[in-house]
Backbone as XML, in Angstrom:
<?xml version="1.0"?>
<chain id="A" units="angstrom">
  <residue number="1" name="MET">
    <atom name="N" x="9.999" y="-28.498" z="21.740"/>
    <atom name="CA" x="10.779" y="-28.212" z="20.549"/>
    <atom name="C" x="9.906" y="-28.243" z="19.293"/>
  </residue>
  <residue number="2" name="LYS">
    <atom name="N" x="8.983" y="-29.230" z="19.234"/>
    <atom name="CA" x="8.085" y="-29.305" z="18.078"/>
    <atom name="C" x="7.213" y="-28.061" z="17.999"/>
  </residue>
  <residue number="3" name="THR">
    <atom name="N" x="6.774" y="-27.586" z="19.144"/>
    <atom name="CA" x="5.930" y="-26.396" z="19.173"/>
    <atom name="C" x="6.695" y="-25.190" z="18.648"/>
  </residue>
  <residue number="4" name="LEU">
    <atom name="N" x="7.936" y="-25.047" z="19.031"/>
    <atom name="CA" x="8.766" y="-23.937" z="18.563"/>
    <atom name="C" x="8.981" y="-24.013" z="17.055"/>
  </residue>
  <residue number="5" name="ALA">
    <atom name="N" x="9.272" y="-25.187" z="16.534"/>
    <atom name="CA" x="9.472" y="-25.359" z="15.093"/>
    <atom name="C" x="8.195" y="-25.028" z="14.329"/>
  </residue>
  <residue number="6" name="THR">
    <atom name="N" x="7.056" y="-25.467" z="14.843"/>
    <atom name="CA" x="5.774" y="-25.178" z="14.206"/>
    <atom name="C" x="5.503" y="-23.680" z="14.207"/>
  </residue>
  <residue number="7" name="LEU">
    <atom name="N" x="5.772" y="-23.025" z="15.320"/>
    <atom name="CA" x="5.560" y="-21.585" z="15.422"/>
    <atom name="C" x="6.436" y="-20.829" z="14.428"/>
  </residue>
  <residue number="8" name="ILE">
    <atom name="N" x="7.687" y="-21.242" z="14.286"/>
    <atom name="CA" x="8.584" y="-20.589" z="13.324"/>
    <atom name="C" x="8.058" y="-20.760" z="11.899"/>
  </residue>
  <residue number="9" name="LEU">
    <atom name="N" x="7.612" y="-21.963" z="11.551"/>
    <atom name="CA" x="7.057" y="-22.190" z="10.207"/>
    <atom name="C" x="5.829" y="-21.331" z="9.959"/>
  </residue>
  <residue number="10" name="VAL">
    <atom name="N" x="4.957" y="-21.219" z="10.936"/>
    <atom name="CA" x="3.742" y="-20.404" z="10.790"/>
    <atom name="C" x="4.116" y="-18.937" z="10.597"/>
  </residue>
  <residue number="11" name="LEU">
    <atom name="N" x="5.033" y="-18.435" z="11.398"/>
    <atom name="CA" x="5.450" y="-17.039" z="11.277"/>
    <atom name="C" x="6.107" y="-16.766" z="9.933"/>
  </residue>
  <residue number="12" name="CYS">
    <atom name="N" x="6.906" y="-17.698" z="9.444"/>
    <atom name="CA" x="7.533" y="-17.537" z="8.125"/>
    <atom name="C" x="6.487" y="-17.510" z="7.019"/>
  </residue>
  <residue number="13" name="SER">
    <atom name="N" x="5.463" y="-18.316" z="7.142"/>
    <atom name="CA" x="4.421" y="-18.323" z="6.116"/>
    <atom name="C" x="3.668" y="-17.008" z="6.110"/>
  </residue>
  <residue number="14" name="PHE">
    <atom name="N" x="3.456" y="-16.401" z="7.285"/>
    <atom name="CA" x="2.795" y="-15.099" z="7.333"/>
    <atom name="C" x="3.681" y="-14.018" z="6.726"/>
  </residue>
  <residue number="15" name="ALA">
    <atom name="N" x="4.970" y="-14.086" z="6.958"/>
    <atom name="CA" x="5.889" y="-13.098" z="6.408"/>
    <atom name="C" x="5.870" y="-13.158" z="4.889"/>
  </residue>
  <residue number="16" name="GLY">
    <atom name="N" x="5.908" y="-14.350" z="4.309"/>
    <atom name="CA" x="5.839" y="-14.491" z="2.857"/>
    <atom name="C" x="4.503" y="-14.036" z="2.318"/>
  </residue>
  <residue number="17" name="TYR">
    <atom name="N" x="3.450" y="-14.317" z="3.054"/>
    <atom name="CA" x="2.102" y="-13.951" z="2.642"/>
    <atom name="C" x="1.955" y="-12.437" z="2.569"/>
  </residue>
  <residue number="18" name="SER">
    <atom name="N" x="2.453" y="-11.736" z="3.572"/>
    <atom name="CA" x="2.255" y="-10.296" z="3.614"/>
    <atom name="C" x="3.129" y="-9.563" z="2.604"/>
  </residue>
  <residue number="19" name="GLN">
    <atom name="N" x="4.234" y="-10.145" z="2.173"/>
    <atom name="CA" x="5.133" y="-9.472" z="1.254"/>
    <atom name="C" x="4.739" y="-9.645" z="-0.208"/>
  </residue>
  <residue number="20" name="THR">
    <atom name="N" x="3.950" y="-10.619" z="-0.537"/>
    <atom name="CA" x="3.702" y="-10.942" z="-1.939"/>
    <atom name="C" x="3.106" y="-9.771" z="-2.715"/>
  </residue>
  <residue number="21" name="ALA">
    <atom name="N" x="2.044" y="-9.165" z="-2.231"/>
    <atom name="CA" x="1.429" y="-8.040" z="-2.949"/>
    <atom name="C" x="2.408" y="-6.875" z="-3.040"/>
  </residue>
  <residue number="22" name="LYS">
    <atom name="N" x="3.188" y="-6.656" z="-1.997"/>
    <atom name="CA" x="4.170" y="-5.572" z="-1.994"/>
    <atom name="C" x="5.262" y="-5.847" z="-3.026"/>
  </residue>
  <residue number="23" name="GLU">
    <atom name="N" x="5.689" y="-7.094" z="-3.149"/>
    <atom name="CA" x="6.728" y="-7.456" z="-4.117"/>
    <atom name="C" x="6.237" y="-7.370" z="-5.557"/>
  </residue>
  <residue number="24" name="LEU">
    <atom name="N" x="4.937" y="-7.414" z="-5.744"/>
    <atom name="CA" x="4.365" y="-7.322" z="-7.087"/>
    <atom name="C" x="4.500" y="-5.909" z="-7.659"/>
  </residue>
  <residue number="25" name="ILE">
    <atom name="N" x="4.543" y="-4.905" z="-6.784"/>
    <atom name="CA" x="4.642" y="-3.520" z="-7.230"/>
    <atom name="C" x="5.934" y="-3.329" z="-8.026"/>
  </residue>
  <residue number="26" name="GLY">
    <atom name="N" x="5.788" y="-2.735" z="-9.220"/>
    <atom name="CA" x="6.937" y="-2.461" z="-10.071"/>
    <atom name="C" x="6.668" y="-2.853" z="-11.511"/>
  </residue>
  <residue number="27" name="LYS">
    <atom name="N" x="7.720" y="-2.852" z="-12.309"/>
    <atom name="CA" x="7.617" y="-3.135" z="-13.746"/>
    <atom name="C" x="8.144" y="-4.533" z="-14.034"/>
  </residue>
  <residue number="28" name="TRP">
    <atom name="N" x="7.361" y="-5.308" z="-14.779"/>
    <atom name="CA" x="7.694" y="-6.691" z="-15.112"/>
    <atom name="C" x="7.709" y="-6.862" z="-16.633"/>
  </residue>
  <residue number="29" name="LYS">
    <atom name="N" x="8.755" y="-7.510" z="-17.139"/>
    <atom name="CA" x="8.882" y="-7.758" z="-18.583"/>
    <atom name="C" x="8.496" y="-9.200" z="-18.893"/>
  </residue>
  <residue number="30" name="LEU">
    <atom name="N" x="7.650" y="-9.375" z="-19.904"/>
    <atom name="CA" x="7.273" y="-10.705" z="-20.374"/>
    <atom name="C" x="8.454" y="-11.282" z="-21.141"/>
  </residue>
  <residue number="31" name="VAL">
    <atom name="N" x="8.990" y="-12.415" z="-20.663"/>
    <atom name="CA" x="10.165" y="-13.006" z="-21.300"/>
    <atom name="C" x="9.849" y="-14.314" z="-22.024"/>
  </residue>
  <residue number="32" name="LYS">
    <atom name="N" x="8.684" y="-14.929" z="-21.707"/>
    <atom name="CA" x="8.331" y="-16.192" z="-22.361"/>
    <atom name="C" x="6.832" y="-16.427" z="-22.239"/>
  </residue>
  <residue number="33" name="GLN">
    <atom name="N" x="6.234" y="-16.862" z="-23.334"/>
    <atom name="CA" x="4.821" y="-17.232" z="-23.342"/>
    <atom name="C" x="4.691" y="-18.623" z="-23.951"/>
  </residue>
  <residue number="34" name="THR">
    <atom name="N" x="3.956" y="-19.489" z="-23.258"/>
    <atom name="CA" x="3.672" y="-20.828" z="-23.764"/>
    <atom name="C" x="2.168" y="-20.975" z="-23.855"/>
  </residue>
  <residue number="35" name="ASN">
    <atom name="N" x="1.670" y="-21.183" z="-25.077"/>
    <atom name="CA" x="0.227" y="-21.296" z="-25.292"/>
    <atom name="C" x="-0.033" y="-22.451" z="-26.246"/>
  </residue>
  <residue number="36" name="ASN">
    <atom name="N" x="-0.773" y="-23.446" z="-25.778"/>
    <atom name="CA" x="-1.074" y="-24.638" z="-26.574"/>
    <atom name="C" x="0.200" y="-25.305" z="-27.107"/>
  </residue>
  <residue number="37" name="GLY">
    <atom name="N" x="1.235" y="-25.351" z="-26.275"/>
    <atom name="CA" x="2.488" y="-26.001" z="-26.654"/>
    <atom name="C" x="3.421" y="-25.154" z="-27.491"/>
  </residue>
  <residue number="38" name="VAL">
    <atom name="N" x="2.985" y="-23.965" z="-27.902"/>
    <atom name="CA" x="3.812" y="-23.072" z="-28.718"/>
    <atom name="C" x="4.505" y="-22.073" z="-27.794"/>
  </residue>
  <residue number="39" name="VAL">
    <atom name="N" x="5.843" y="-22.046" z="-27.856"/>
    <atom name="CA" x="6.627" y="-21.149" z="-27.016"/>
    <atom name="C" x="7.054" y="-19.946" z="-27.847"/>
  </residue>
  <residue number="40" name="SER">
    <atom name="N" x="6.862" y="-18.744" z="-27.280"/>
    <atom name="CA" x="7.301" y="-17.528" z="-27.956"/>
    <atom name="C" x="7.985" y="-16.607" z="-26.949"/>
  </residue>
  <residue number="41" name="THR">
    <atom name="N" x="8.762" y="-15.680" z="-27.481"/>
    <atom name="CA" x="9.423" y="-14.680" z="-26.643"/>
    <atom name="C" x="8.980" y="-13.297" z="-27.122"/>
  </residue>
  <residue number="42" name="PRO">
    <atom name="N" x="7.874" y="-12.806" z="-26.579"/>
    <atom name="CA" x="7.349" y="-11.505" z="-27.004"/>
    <atom name="C" x="8.345" y="-10.378" z="-26.748"/>
  </residue>
  <residue number="43" name="LYS">
    <atom name="N" x="8.319" y="-9.405" z="-27.603"/>
    <atom name="CA" x="9.196" y="-8.247" z="-27.476"/>
    <atom name="C" x="8.404" y="-7.056" z="-26.920"/>
  </residue>
  <residue number="44" name="ASP">
    <atom name="N" x="9.069" y="-6.262" z="-26.118"/>
    <atom name="CA" x="8.512" y="-5.006" z="-25.614"/>
    <atom name="C" x="7.118" y="-5.145" z="-25.005"/>
  </residue>
  <residue number="45" name="THR">
    <atom name="N" x="6.947" y="-6.139" z="-24.142"/>
    <atom name="CA" x="5.678" y="-6.341" z="-23.448"/>
    <atom name="C" x="5.937" y="-6.296" z="-21.952"/>
  </residue>
  <residue number="46" name="TYR">
    <atom name="N" x="5.218" y="-5.410" z="-21.265"/>
    <atom name="CA" x="5.429" y="-5.185" z="-19.837"/>
    <atom name="C" x="4.106" y="-5.107" z="-19.091"/>
  </residue>
  <residue number="47" name="GLN">
    <atom name="N" x="4.173" y="-5.405" z="-17.798"/>
    <atom name="CA" x="3.083" y="-5.140" z="-16.871"/>
    <atom name="C" x="3.664" y="-4.268" z="-15.774"/>
  </residue>
  <residue number="48" name="VAL">
    <atom name="N" x="2.954" y="-3.199" z="-15.435"/>
    <atom name="CA" x="3.388" y="-2.303" z="-14.373"/>
    <atom name="C" x="2.308" y="-2.304" z="-13.294"/>
  </residue>
  <residue number="49" name="PHE">
    <atom name="N" x="2.701" y="-2.749" z="-12.095"/>
    <atom name="CA" x="1.787" y="-2.797" z="-10.960"/>
    <atom name="C" x="2.103" y="-1.634" z="-10.039"/>
  </residue>
  <residue number="50" name="MET">
    <atom name="N" x="1.082" y="-0.835" z="-9.757"/>
    <atom name="CA" x="1.248" y="0.333" z="-8.904"/>
    <atom name="C" x="0.426" y="0.158" z="-7.627"/>
  </residue>
  <residue number="51" name="PRO">
    <atom name="N" x="0.769" y="0.935" z="-6.599"/>
    <atom name="CA" x="-0.014" y="0.851" z="-5.356"/>
    <atom name="C" x="-1.489" y="1.161" z="-5.608"/>
  </residue>
  <residue number="52" name="GLU">
    <atom name="N" x="-2.306" y="0.754" z="-4.675"/>
    <atom name="CA" x="-3.750" y="0.985" z="-4.697"/>
    <atom name="C" x="-4.434" y="0.288" z="-5.869"/>
  </residue>
  <residue number="53" name="GLY">
    <atom name="N" x="-3.830" y="-0.794" z="-6.374"/>
    <atom name="CA" x="-4.458" y="-1.605" z="-7.406"/>
    <atom name="C" x="-4.440" y="-1.023" z="-8.804"/>
  </residue>
  <residue number="54" name="LYS">
    <atom name="N" x="-3.609" y="-0.028" z="-9.055"/>
    <atom name="CA" x="-3.527" y="0.556" z="-10.401"/>
    <atom name="C" x="-2.573" y="-0.284" z="-11.240"/>
  </residue>
  <residue number="55" name="PHE">
    <atom name="N" x="-2.885" y="-0.402" z="-12.537"/>
    <atom name="CA" x="-2.159" y="-1.284" z="-13.444"/>
    <atom name="C" x="-1.968" y="-0.618" z="-14.791"/>
  </residue>
  <residue number="56" name="GLN">
    <atom name="N" x="-0.839" y="-0.918" z="-15.444"/>
    <atom name="CA" x="-0.591" y="-0.466" z="-16.807"/>
    <atom name="C" x="0.004" y="-1.619" z="-17.597"/>
  </residue>
  <residue number="57" name="GLY">
    <atom name="N" x="-0.614" y="-1.944" z="-18.728"/>
    <atom name="CA" x="-0.092" y="-2.938" z="-19.646"/>
    <atom name="C" x="0.549" y="-2.231" z="-20.825"/>
  </residue>
  <residue number="58" name="ILE">
    <atom name="N" x="1.772" y="-2.615" z="-21.180"/>
    <atom name="CA" x="2.495" y="-1.959" z="-22.273"/>
    <atom name="C" x="2.900" y="-3.019" z="-23.289"/>
  </residue>
  <residue number="59" name="HIS">
    <atom name="N" x="2.562" y="-2.759" z="-24.567"/>
    <atom name="CA" x="2.937" y="-3.675" z="-25.650"/>
    <atom name="C" x="3.333" y="-2.842" z="-26.859"/>
  </residue>
  <residue number="60" name="ASN">
    <atom name="N" x="4.598" y="-2.984" z="-27.287"/>
    <atom name="CA" x="5.124" y="-2.247" z="-28.445"/>
    <atom name="C" x="4.873" y="-0.746" z="-28.352"/>
  </residue>
  <residue number="61" name="GLY">
    <atom name="N" x="5.044" y="-0.187" z="-27.167"/>
    <atom name="CA" x="4.886" y="1.252" z="-26.987"/>
    <atom name="C" x="3.474" y="1.711" z="-26.697"/>
  </residue>
  <residue number="62" name="ASP">
    <atom name="N" x="2.485" y="0.874" z="-26.947"/>
    <atom name="CA" x="1.092" y="1.224" z="-26.626"/>
    <atom name="C" x="0.801" y="0.795" z="-25.197"/>
  </residue>
  <residue number="63" name="SER">
    <atom name="N" x="0.086" y="1.636" z="-24.455"/>
    <atom name="CA" x="-0.219" y="1.266" z="-23.080"/>
    <atom name="C" x="-1.712" y="1.383" z="-22.799"/>
  </residue>
  <residue number="64" name="ARG">
    <atom name="N" x="-2.150" y="0.539" z="-21.866"/>
    <atom name="CA" x="-3.549" y="0.538" z="-21.429"/>
    <atom name="C" x="-3.550" y="0.502" z="-19.907"/>
  </residue>
  <residue number="65" name="ASN">
    <atom name="N" x="-4.414" y="1.298" z="-19.328"/>
    <atom name="CA" x="-4.516" y="1.363" z="-17.879"/>
    <atom name="C" x="-5.654" y="0.496" z="-17.384"/>
  </residue>
  <residue number="66" name="GLY">
    <atom name="N" x="-5.494" y="-0.002" z="-16.176"/>
    <atom name="CA" x="-6.518" y="-0.839" z="-15.586"/>
    <atom name="C" x="-6.300" y="-0.978" z="-14.093"/>
  </residue>
  <residue number="67" name="LYS">
    <atom name="N" x="-6.784" y="-2.095" z="-13.565"/>
    <atom name="CA" x="-6.676" y="-2.370" z="-12.138"/>
    <atom name="C" x="-6.228" y="-3.803" z="-11.926"/>
  </residue>
  <residue number="68" name="TRP">
    <atom name="N" x="-5.609" y="-4.065" z="-10.783"/>
    <atom name="CA" x="-5.181" y="-5.410" z="-10.432"/>
    <atom name="C" x="-5.580" y="-5.721" z="-9.002"/>
  </residue>
  <residue number="69" name="LYS">
    <atom name="N" x="-5.733" y="-7.028" z="-8.741"/>
    <atom name="CA" x="-6.049" y="-7.483" z="-7.392"/>
    <atom name="C" x="-5.463" y="-8.868" z="-7.212"/>
  </residue>
  <residue number="70" name="LEU">
    <atom name="N" x="-4.768" y="-9.056" z="-6.103"/>
    <atom name="CA" x="-4.213" y="-10.348" z="-5.742"/>
    <atom name="C" x="-5.098" y="-10.936" z="-4.655"/>
  </residue>
  <residue number="71" name="SER">
    <atom name="N" x="-5.505" y="-12.184" z="-4.823"/>
    <atom name="CA" x="-6.394" y="-12.815" z="-3.844"/>
    <atom name="C" x="-5.701" y="-12.908" z="-2.484"/>
  </residue>
  <residue number="72" name="ASP">
    <atom name="N" x="-6.503" y="-13.057" z="-1.440"/>
    <atom name="CA" x="-5.968" y="-13.129" z="-0.079"/>
    <atom name="C" x="-4.976" y="-14.275" z="0.107"/>
  </residue>
  <residue number="73" name="ASP">
    <atom name="N" x="-5.171" y="-15.365" z="-0.640"/>
    <atom name="CA" x="-4.257" y="-16.506" z="-0.519"/>
    <atom name="C" x="-3.092" y="-16.440" z="-1.513"/>
  </residue>
  <residue number="74" name="ASN">
    <atom name="N" x="-2.981" y="-15.351" z="-2.258"/>
    <atom name="CA" x="-1.899" y="-15.104" z="-3.232"/>
    <atom name="C" x="-1.862" y="-16.127" z="-4.366"/>
  </residue>
  <residue number="75" name="LYS">
    <atom name="N" x="-2.970" y="-16.781" z="-4.645"/>
    <atom name="CA" x="-2.998" y="-17.801" z="-5.697"/>
    <atom name="C" x="-3.665" y="-17.323" z="-6.979"/>
  </residue>
  <residue number="76" name="THR">
    <atom name="N" x="-4.397" y="-16.199" z="-6.918"/>
    <atom name="CA" x="-5.102" y="-15.696" z="-8.088"/>
    <atom name="C" x="-4.827" y="-14.204" z="-8.259"/>
  </residue>
  <residue number="77" name="LEU">
    <atom name="N" x="-4.381" y="-13.838" z="-9.463"/>
    <atom name="CA" x="-4.144" y="-12.448" z="-9.818"/>
    <atom name="C" x="-5.188" y="-12.055" z="-10.852"/>
  </residue>
  <residue number="78" name="THR">
    <atom name="N" x="-5.993" y="-11.046" z="-10.538"/>
    <atom name="CA" x="-7.022" y="-10.580" z="-11.462"/>
    <atom name="C" x="-6.589" y="-9.240" z="-12.033"/>
  </residue>
  <residue number="79" name="ILE">
    <atom name="N" x="-6.590" y="-9.158" z="-13.367"/>
    <atom name="CA" x="-6.253" y="-7.915" z="-14.049"/>
    <atom name="C" x="-7.460" y="-7.499" z="-14.876"/>
  </residue>
  <residue number="80" name="LYS">
    <atom name="N" x="-7.868" y="-6.234" z="-14.686"/>
    <atom name="CA" x="-9.036" y="-5.710" z="-15.402"/>
    <atom name="C" x="-8.624" y="-4.474" z="-16.184"/>
  </residue>
  <residue number="81" name="ILE">
    <atom name="N" x="-8.841" y="-4.543" z="-17.510"/>
    <atom name="CA" x="-8.610" y="-3.405" z="-18.385"/>
    <atom name="C" x="-9.911" y="-3.170" z="-19.143"/>
  </residue>
  <residue number="82" name="SER">
    <atom name="N" x="-10.476" y="-1.984" z="-18.977"/>
    <atom name="CA" x="-11.763" y="-1.644" z="-19.581"/>
    <atom name="C" x="-12.810" y="-2.638" z="-19.085"/>
  </residue>
  <residue number="83" name="ILE">
    <atom name="N" x="-13.494" y="-3.340" z="-19.976"/>
    <atom name="CA" x="-14.517" y="-4.298" z="-19.549"/>
    <atom name="C" x="-13.982" y="-5.729" z="-19.511"/>
  </residue>
  <residue number="84" name="ILE">
    <atom name="N" x="-12.713" y="-5.906" z="-19.869"/>
    <atom name="CA" x="-12.110" y="-7.234" z="-19.889"/>
    <atom name="C" x="-11.424" y="-7.514" z="-18.550"/>
  </residue>
  <residue number="85" name="SER">
    <atom name="N" x="-11.747" y="-8.648" z="-17.966"/>
    <atom name="CA" x="-11.146" y="-9.060" z="-16.711"/>
    <atom name="C" x="-10.630" y="-10.491" z="-16.867"/>
  </residue>
  <residue number="86" name="ILE">
    <atom name="N" x="-9.362" y="-10.712" z="-16.541"/>
    <atom name="CA" x="-8.773" y="-12.044" z="-16.648"/>
    <atom name="C" x="-8.227" y="-12.456" z="-15.287"/>
  </residue>
  <residue number="87" name="LYS">
    <atom name="N" x="-8.575" y="-13.668" z="-14.872"/>
    <atom name="CA" x="-8.044" y="-14.235" z="-13.636"/>
    <atom name="C" x="-6.903" y="-15.173" z="-14.006"/>
  </residue>
  <residue number="88" name="PHE">
    <atom name="N" x="-5.740" y="-14.905" z="-13.428"/>
    <atom name="CA" x="-4.551" y="-15.718" z="-13.654"/>
    <atom name="C" x="-4.269" y="-16.557" z="-12.419"/>
  </residue>
  <residue number="89" name="LYS">
    <atom name="N" x="-3.859" y="-17.787" z="-12.640"/>
    <atom name="CA" x="-3.367" y="-18.625" z="-11.553"/>
    <atom name="C" x="-1.900" y="-18.268" z="-11.352"/>
  </residue>
  <residue number="90" name="VAL">
    <atom name="N" x="-1.515" y="-17.991" z="-10.116"/>
    <atom name="CA" x="-0.124" y="-17.688" z="-9.812"/>
    <atom name="C" x="0.616" y="-19.008" z="-9.643"/>
  </residue>
  <residue number="91" name="GLU">
    <atom name="N" x="1.443" y="-19.356" z="-10.625"/>
    <atom name="CA" x="2.194" y="-20.614" z="-10.608"/>
    <atom name="C" x="3.396" y="-20.524" z="-9.675"/>
  </residue>
  <residue number="92" name="SER">
    <atom name="N" x="4.141" y="-19.425" z="-9.792"/>
    <atom name="CA" x="5.269" y="-19.167" z="-8.895"/>
    <atom name="C" x="5.522" y="-17.671" z="-8.892"/>
  </residue>
  <residue number="93" name="PHE">
    <atom name="N" x="6.166" y="-17.207" z="-7.805"/>
    <atom name="CA" x="6.331" y="-15.780" z="-7.670"/>
    <atom name="C" x="7.372" y="-15.479" z="-6.601"/>
  </residue>
  <residue number="94" name="ASP">
    <atom name="N" x="8.378" y="-14.703" z="-6.960"/>
    <atom name="CA" x="9.293" y="-14.154" z="-5.966"/>
    <atom name="C" x="9.610" y="-12.726" z="-6.387"/>
  </residue>
  <residue number="95" name="GLU">
    <atom name="N" x="10.582" y="-12.106" z="-5.750"/>
    <atom name="CA" x="10.831" y="-10.690" z="-6.031"/>
    <atom name="C" x="11.448" y="-10.431" z="-7.404"/>
  </residue>
  <residue number="96" name="LYS">
    <atom name="N" x="11.911" y="-11.478" z="-8.114"/>
    <atom name="CA" x="12.559" y="-11.284" z="-9.409"/>
    <atom name="C" x="11.872" y="-11.981" z="-10.572"/>
  </residue>
  <residue number="97" name="LYS">
    <atom name="N" x="11.091" y="-13.017" z="-10.309"/>
    <atom name="CA" x="10.478" y="-13.798" z="-11.385"/>
    <atom name="C" x="9.045" y="-14.155" z="-11.003"/>
  </residue>
  <residue number="98" name="ARG">
    <atom name="N" x="8.163" y="-14.137" z="-12.003"/>
    <atom name="CA" x="6.757" y="-14.450" z="-11.768"/>
    <atom name="C" x="6.232" y="-15.267" z="-12.934"/>
  </residue>
  <residue number="99" name="VAL">
    <atom name="N" x="5.505" y="-16.346" z="-12.634"/>
    <atom name="CA" x="4.894" y="-17.185" z="-13.661"/>
    <atom name="C" x="3.398" y="-17.257" z="-13.344"/>
  </residue>
  <residue number="100" name="ILE">
    <atom name="N" x="2.577" y="-16.868" z="-14.332"/>
    <atom name="CA" x="1.123" y="-16.903" z="-14.186"/>
    <atom name="C" x="0.531" y="-17.621" z="-15.384"/>
  </residue>
  <residue number="101" name="SER">
    <atom name="N" x="-0.706" y="-18.099" z="-15.243"/>
    <atom name="CA" x="-1.334" y="-18.784" z="-16.377"/>
    <atom name="C" x="-2.840" y="-18.580" z="-16.352"/>
  </residue>
  <residue number="102" name="SER">
    <atom name="N" x="-3.432" y="-18.692" z="-17.540"/>
    <atom name="CA" x="-4.889" y="-18.679" z="-17.698"/>
    <atom name="C" x="-5.223" y="-19.458" z="-18.965"/>
  </residue>
  <residue number="103" name="ASP">
    <atom name="N" x="-6.467" y="-19.866" z="-19.073"/>
    <atom name="CA" x="-6.910" y="-20.582" z="-20.273"/>
    <atom name="C" x="-6.791" y="-19.698" z="-21.512"/>
  </residue>
  <residue number="104" name="LYS">
    <atom name="N" x="-6.964" y="-18.395" z="-21.347"/>
    <atom name="CA" x="-6.966" y="-17.469" z="-22.486"/>
    <atom name="C" x="-5.563" y="-17.140" z="-22.994"/>
  </residue>
  <residue number="105" name="THR">
    <atom name="N" x="-4.578" y="-17.066" z="-22.077"/>
    <atom name="CA" x="-3.248" y="-16.606" z="-22.477"/>
    <atom name="C" x="-2.172" y="-17.687" z="-22.441"/>
  </residue>
  <residue number="106" name="GLY">
    <atom name="N" x="-2.452" y="-18.798" z="-21.813"/>
    <atom name="CA" x="-1.423" y="-19.812" z="-21.605"/>
    <atom name="C" x="-0.575" y="-19.429" z="-20.409"/>
  </residue>
  <residue number="107" name="THR">
    <atom name="N" x="0.679" y="-19.864" z="-20.408"/>
    <atom name="CA" x="1.589" y="-19.580" z="-19.301"/>
    <atom name="C" x="2.494" y="-18.416" z="-19.674"/>
  </residue>
  <residue number="108" name="LEU">
    <atom name="N" x="2.574" y="-17.433" z="-18.787"/>
    <atom name="CA" x="3.363" y="-16.229" z="-19.015"/>
    <atom name="C" x="4.454" y="-16.134" z="-17.957"/>
  </residue>
  <residue number="109" name="GLU">
    <atom name="N" x="5.694" y="-15.941" z="-18.408"/>
    <atom name="CA" x="6.816" y="-15.812" z="-17.489"/>
    <atom name="C" x="7.353" y="-14.380" z="-17.559"/>
  </residue>
  <residue number="110" name="TYR">
    <atom name="N" x="7.435" y="-13.748" z="-16.401"/>
    <atom name="CA" x="7.883" y="-12.360" z="-16.299"/>
    <atom name="C" x="9.120" y="-12.263" z="-15.428"/>
  </residue>
  <residue number="111" name="GLU">
    <atom name="N" x="9.946" y="-11.254" z="-15.731"/>
    <atom name="CA" x="11.069" y="-10.906" z="-14.879"/>
    <atom name="C" x="10.939" y="-9.444" z="-14.494"/>
  </residue>
  <residue number="112" name="LYS">
    <atom name="N" x="11.242" y="-9.148" z="-13.236"/>
    <atom name="CA" x="11.148" y="-7.771" z="-12.769"/>
    <atom name="C" x="12.306" y="-6.966" z="-13.340"/>
  </residue>
  <residue number="113" name="VAL">
    <atom name="N" x="12.012" y="-5.748" z="-13.774"/>
    <atom name="CA" x="13.047" y="-4.881" z="-14.349"/>
    <atom name="C" x="13.155" y="-3.606" z="-13.521"/>
  </residue>
  <residue number="114" name="GLU">
    <atom name="N" x="14.349" y="-3.060" z="-13.496"/>
    <atom name="CA" x="14.567" y="-1.784" z="-12.832"/>
    <atom name="C" x="14.286" y="-0.682" z="-13.839"/>
  </residue>
  <residue number="115" name="GLU">
    <atom name="N" x="13.650" y="0.350" z="-13.381"/>
    <atom name="CA" x="13.318" y="1.454" z="-14.297"/>
    <atom name="C" x="14.377" y="2.505" z="-14.336"/>
  </residue>
</chain>
């Protein structure tokens, strides 16, 4: 019985692991930013993740294209726009909400939006 329970847990962890990058695809709206203890709610700021590592950042109608990569363990999200590359720690992530952080940006909370 213990072996069966262990096998089920392992299989569930693989299922979650394989879906994470796929669930990232789509448009995400920044709903909260916390940086050095200051909380803000940015307006009109989005991240769009496309297949094959293509990325678009949108802020107040201006957009910039780049690339994204999620680490094999799903703990680090790297976004590169032009010569700037930022590695984010993935704090939490599901199909509707994502929280990432870095020393440069603080903690960013996103919600997935339908287009």
